[in-house]
JSON list of C-alpha atoms in Angstrom, two decimals:
[
{"chain": "A", "resi": 1, "resn": "UNK", "atom": "CA", "xyz": [29.81, -25.19, -25.21]},
{"chain": "A", "resi": 2, "resn": "UNK", "atom": "CA", "xyz": [32.03, -26.41, -28.16]},
{"chain": "A", "resi": 3, "resn": "UNK", "atom": "CA", "xyz": [29.34, -27.88, -29.93]},
{"chain": "A", "resi": 4, "resn": "UNK", "atom": "CA", "xyz": [27.07, -24.36, -29.55]},
{"chain": "A", "resi": 5, "resn": "UNK", "atom": "CA", "xyz": [30.26, -22.65, -31.03]},
{"chain": "A", "resi": 6, "resn": "UNK", "atom": "CA", "xyz": [30.23, -25.00, -33.99]},
{"chain": "A", "resi": 7, "resn": "UNK", "atom": "CA", "xyz": [26.83, -24.64, -34.65]},
{"chain": "A", "resi": 8, "resn": "UNK", "atom": "CA", "xyz": [27.10, -20.98, -34.20]},
{"chain": "A", "resi": 9, "resn": "UNK", "atom": "CA", "xyz": [29.82, -21.02, -36.98]},
{"chain": "A", "resi": 10, "resn": "UNK", "atom": "CA", "xyz": [28.20, -23.38, -39.10]},
{"chain": "A", "resi": 11, "resn": "UNK", "atom": "CA", "xyz": [24.82, -21.12, -39.29]},
{"chain": "A", "resi": 12, "resn": "UNK", "atom": "CA", "xyz": [26.70, -17.88, -39.84]},
{"chain": "A", "resi": 13, "resn": "UNK", "atom": "CA", "xyz": [28.60, -19.57, -42.81]},
{"chain": "A", "resi": 14, "resn": "UNK", "atom": "CA", "xyz": [25.25, -21.30, -44.28]},
{"chain": "A", "resi": 15, "resn": "UNK", "atom": "CA", "xyz": [23.14, -18.50, -43.15]},
{"chain": "A", "resi": 16, "resn": "UNK", "atom": "CA", "xyz": [24.35, -15.83, -45.67]},
{"chain": "A", "resi": 17, "resn": "UNK", "atom": "CA", "xyz": [23.31, -16.29, -48.98]},
{"chain": "A", "resi": 18, "resn": "UNK", "atom": "CA", "xyz": [24.86, -14.53, -52.32]},
{"chain": "A", "resi": 19, "resn": "UNK", "atom": "CA", "xyz": [24.19, -11.00, -53.03]},
{"chain": "A", "resi": 20, "resn": "UNK", "atom": "CA", "xyz": [21.25, -10.57, -55.03]},
{"chain": "A", "resi": 21, "resn": "UNK", "atom": "CA", "xyz": [22.10, -9.24, -58.46]},
{"chain": "A", "resi": 22, "resn": "UNK", "atom": "CA", "xyz": [19.89, -6.67, -60.56]},
{"chain": "A", "resi": 23, "resn": "UNK", "atom": "CA", "xyz": [20.23, -4.35, -63.28]},
{"chain": "A", "resi": 24, "resn": "UNK", "atom": "CA", "xyz": [17.76, -1.77, -64.36]},
{"chain": "A", "resi": 25, "resn": "UNK", "atom": "CA", "xyz": [15.77, -1.90, -67.83]},
{"chain": "A", "resi": 26, "resn": "UNK", "atom": "CA", "xyz": [17.33, 0.61, -70.32]},
{"chain": "A", "resi": 27, "resn": "UNK", "atom": "CA", "xyz": [14.10, 3.04, -70.48]},
{"chain": "A", "resi": 28, "resn": "UNK", "atom": "CA", "xyz": [13.41, 2.96, -66.72]},
{"chain": "A", "resi": 29, "resn": "UNK", "atom": "CA", "xyz": [13.14, 6.72, -66.82]},
{"chain": "A", "resi": 30, "resn": "UNK", "atom": "CA", "xyz": [10.03, 6.50, -69.07]},
{"chain": "A", "resi": 31, "resn": "UNK", "atom": "CA", "xyz": [8.64, 4.07, -67.06]},
{"chain": "A", "resi": 32, "resn": "UNK", "atom": "CA", "xyz": [8.30, 6.20, -64.02]},
{"chain": "A", "resi": 33, "resn": "UNK", "atom": "CA", "xyz": [4.87, 8.00, -63.57]},
{"chain": "A", "resi": 34, "resn": "UNK", "atom": "CA", "xyz": [4.64, 11.62, -64.14]},
{"chain": "A", "resi": 35, "resn": "UNK", "atom": "CA", "xyz": [1.26, 12.18, -62.73]},
{"chain": "A", "resi": 36, "resn": "UNK", "atom": "CA", "xyz": [-0.73, 10.12, -60.29]},
{"chain": "A", "resi": 37, "resn": "UNK", "atom": "CA", "xyz": [-4.64, 10.35, -59.09]},
{"chain": "A", "resi": 38, "resn": "UNK", "atom": "CA", "xyz": [-5.37, 9.17, -55.43]},
{"chain": "A", "resi": 39, "resn": "UNK", "atom": "CA", "xyz": [-8.73, 7.02, -55.94]},
{"chain": "A", "resi": 40, "resn": "UNK", "atom": "CA", "xyz": [-11.17, 6.92, -52.98]},
{"chain": "A", "resi": 41, "resn": "UNK", "atom": "CA", "xyz": [-10.66, 4.15, -50.59]},
{"chain": "A", "resi": 42, "resn": "UNK", "atom": "CA", "xyz": [-13.07, 1.48, -50.42]},
{"chain": "A", "resi": 43, "resn": "UNK", "atom": "CA", "xyz": [-14.93, 0.46, -47.05]},
{"chain": "A", "resi": 44, "resn": "UNK", "atom": "CA", "xyz": [-17.94, 0.59, -44.58]},
{"chain": "A", "resi": 45, "resn": "UNK", "atom": "CA", "xyz": [-19.71, 3.93, -44.21]},
{"chain": "A", "resi": 46, "resn": "UNK", "atom": "CA", "xyz": [-18.79, 3.57, -40.63]},
{"chain": "A", "resi": 47, "resn": "UNK", "atom": "CA", "xyz": [-15.29, 4.19, -41.73]},
{"chain": "A", "resi": 48, "resn": "UNK", "atom": "CA", "xyz": [-15.79, 6.94, -43.72]},
{"chain": "A", "resi": 49, "resn": "UNK", "atom": "CA", "xyz": [-13.58, 9.31, -41.73]},
{"chain": "A", "resi": 50, "resn": "UNK", "atom": "CA", "xyz": [-10.78, 6.99, -41.77]},
{"chain": "A", "resi": 51, "resn": "UNK", "atom": "CA", "xyz": [-10.88, 6.18, -45.32]},
{"chain": "A", "resi": 52, "resn": "UNK", "atom": "CA", "xyz": [-11.01, 10.03, -46.13]},
{"chain": "A", "resi": 53, "resn": "UNK", "atom": "CA", "xyz": [-7.96, 10.66, -43.77]},
{"chain": "A", "resi": 54, "resn": "UNK", "atom": "CA", "xyz": [-5.70, 7.92, -45.68]},
{"chain": "A", "resi": 55, "resn": "UNK", "atom": "CA", "xyz": [-6.75, 9.33, -49.20]},
{"chain": "A", "resi": 56, "resn": "UNK", "atom": "CA", "xyz": [-5.78, 12.57, -47.98]},
{"chain": "A", "resi": 57, "resn": "UNK", "atom": "CA", "xyz": [-2.10, 11.49, -46.40]},
{"chain": "A", "resi": 58, "resn": "UNK", "atom": "CA", "xyz": [-1.65, 9.36, -49.44]},
{"chain": "A", "resi": 59, "resn": "UNK", "atom": "CA", "xyz": [-1.99, 12.41, -51.53]},
{"chain": "A", "resi": 60, "resn": "UNK", "atom": "CA", "xyz": [0.20, 14.48, -49.24]},
{"chain": "A", "resi": 61, "resn": "UNK", "atom": "CA", "xyz": [2.97, 11.73, -49.04]},
{"chain": "A", "resi": 62, "resn": "UNK", "atom": "CA", "xyz": [3.27, 11.30, -52.85]},
{"chain": "A", "resi": 63, "resn": "UNK", "atom": "CA", "xyz": [3.30, 15.19, -53.16]},
{"chain": "A", "resi": 64, "resn": "UNK", "atom": "CA", "xyz": [6.26, 15.39, -50.87]},
{"chain": "A", "resi": 65, "resn": "UNK", "atom": "CA", "xyz": [7.85, 13.07, -52.87]},
{"chain": "A", "resi": 66, "resn": "UNK", "atom": "CA", "xyz": [7.42, 15.40, -55.83]},
{"chain": "A", "resi": 67, "resn": "UNK", "atom": "CA", "xyz": [4.99, 13.68, -57.86]},
{"chain": "A", "resi": 68, "resn": "UNK", "atom": "CA", "xyz": [2.55, 15.76, -60.12]},
{"chain": "A", "resi": 69, "resn": "UNK", "atom": "CA", "xyz": [-1.01, 14.82, -58.33]},
{"chain": "A", "resi": 70, "resn": "UNK", "atom": "CA", "xyz": [-4.61, 15.45, -59.53]},
{"chain": "A", "resi": 71, "resn": "UNK", "atom": "CA", "xyz": [-6.51, 17.45, -56.94]},
{"chain": "A", "resi": 72, "resn": "UNK", "atom": "CA", "xyz": [-8.83, 15.11, -54.85]},
{"chain": "A", "resi": 73, "resn": "UNK", "atom": "CA", "xyz": [-11.82, 17.32, -55.94]},
{"chain": "A", "resi": 74, "resn": "UNK", "atom": "CA", "xyz": [-10.97, 16.78, -59.39]},
{"chain": "A", "resi": 75, "resn": "UNK", "atom": "CA", "xyz": [-10.90, 13.38, -59.48]},
{"chain": "A", "resi": 76, "resn": "UNK", "atom": "CA", "xyz": [-14.07, 13.00, -57.64]},
{"chain": "A", "resi": 77, "resn": "UNK", "atom": "CA", "xyz": [-15.78, 15.49, -60.26]},
{"chain": "A", "resi": 78, "resn": "UNK", "atom": "CA", "xyz": [-14.28, 13.36, -63.05]},
{"chain": "A", "resi": 79, "resn": "UNK", "atom": "CA", "xyz": [-15.62, 10.18, -61.88]},
{"chain": "A", "resi": 80, "resn": "UNK", "atom": "CA", "xyz": [-19.15, 12.22, -61.12]},
{"chain": "A", "resi": 81, "resn": "UNK", "atom": "CA", "xyz": [-19.07, 13.28, -64.59]},
{"chain": "A", "resi": 82, "resn": "UNK", "atom": "CA", "xyz": [-18.59, 9.71, -65.94]},
{"chain": "A", "resi": 83, "resn": "UNK", "atom": "CA", "xyz": [-21.01, 8.50, -63.84]},
{"chain": "A", "resi": 84, "resn": "UNK", "atom": "CA", "xyz": [-18.60, 5.91, -62.11]},
{"chain": "A", "resi": 85, "resn": "UNK", "atom": "CA", "xyz": [-19.63, 5.30, -58.34]},
{"chain": "A", "resi": 86, "resn": "UNK", "atom": "CA", "xyz": [-17.21, 3.76, -55.82]},
{"chain": "A", "resi": 87, "resn": "UNK", "atom": "CA", "xyz": [-18.05, 0.21, -56.50]},
{"chain": "A", "resi": 88, "resn": "UNK", "atom": "CA", "xyz": [-17.61, 0.47, -60.41]},
{"chain": "A", "resi": 89, "resn": "UNK", "atom": "CA", "xyz": [-14.22, 2.13, -60.38]},
{"chain": "A", "resi": 90, "resn": "UNK", "atom": "CA", "xyz": [-12.77, -0.85, -58.26]},
{"chain": "A", "resi": 91, "resn": "UNK", "atom": "CA", "xyz": [-13.84, -3.30, -61.18]},
{"chain": "A", "resi": 92, "resn": "UNK", "atom": "CA", "xyz": [-12.12, -1.57, -63.88]},
{"chain": "A", "resi": 93, "resn": "UNK", "atom": "CA", "xyz": [-8.47, -1.79, -64.73]},
{"chain": "A", "resi": 94, "resn": "UNK", "atom": "CA", "xyz": [-6.07, 0.88, -63.35]},
{"chain": "A", "resi": 95, "resn": "UNK", "atom": "CA", "xyz": [-4.85, 1.53, -66.88]},
{"chain": "A", "resi": 96, "resn": "UNK", "atom": "CA", "xyz": [-8.58, 2.47, -67.80]},
{"chain": "A", "resi": 97, "resn": "UNK", "atom": "CA", "xyz": [-9.27, 4.35, -64.73]},
{"chain": "A", "resi": 98, "resn": "UNK", "atom": "CA", "xyz": [-5.58, 6.47, -65.49]},
{"chain": "A", "resi": 99, "resn": "UNK", "atom": "CA", "xyz": [-6.64, 7.22, -69.17]},
{"chain": "A", "resi": 100, "resn": "UNK", "atom": "CA", "xyz": [-10.23, 8.32, -68.16]},
{"chain": "A", "resi": 101, "resn": "UNK", "atom": "CA", "xyz": [-8.53, 10.69, -65.58]},
{"chain": "A", "resi": 102, "resn": "UNK", "atom": "CA", "xyz": [-5.80, 11.89, -67.62]},
{"chain": "A", "resi": 103, "resn": "UNK", "atom": "CA", "xyz": [-2.84, 10.81, -65.46]},
{"chain": "A", "resi": 104, "resn": "UNK", "atom": "CA", "xyz": [-0.16, 7.79, -65.83]},
{"chain": "A", "resi": 105, "resn": "UNK", "atom": "CA", "xyz": [-1.03, 5.89, -63.04]},
{"chain": "A", "resi": 106, "resn": "UNK", "atom": "CA", "xyz": [-3.58, 5.46, -59.85]},
{"chain": "A", "resi": 107, "resn": "UNK", "atom": "CA", "xyz": [-3.46, 4.62, -56.48]}
]
């Protein structure tokens, strides 16, 4: 019993690490995206309902967090007008997609 108490005591002392130090960069507020586009979700054709629901729910959650979101229909229209299909937009860098859609960030 005594060994168990000593073991728990030692584990308690060495199991706790120091607090992690952090600092926020000076221009942090300027880095937060002001507008976001939620891109279509990749997946199998049989999973189309799940992909659609996931995209809509992601859009709604970001909206609840007060982000300025591009409407889903506007995103789809811009992708269609630019002749970008689902496979192609996955190959493009996020910054390029954001610029094409006129937003700060893409999800």
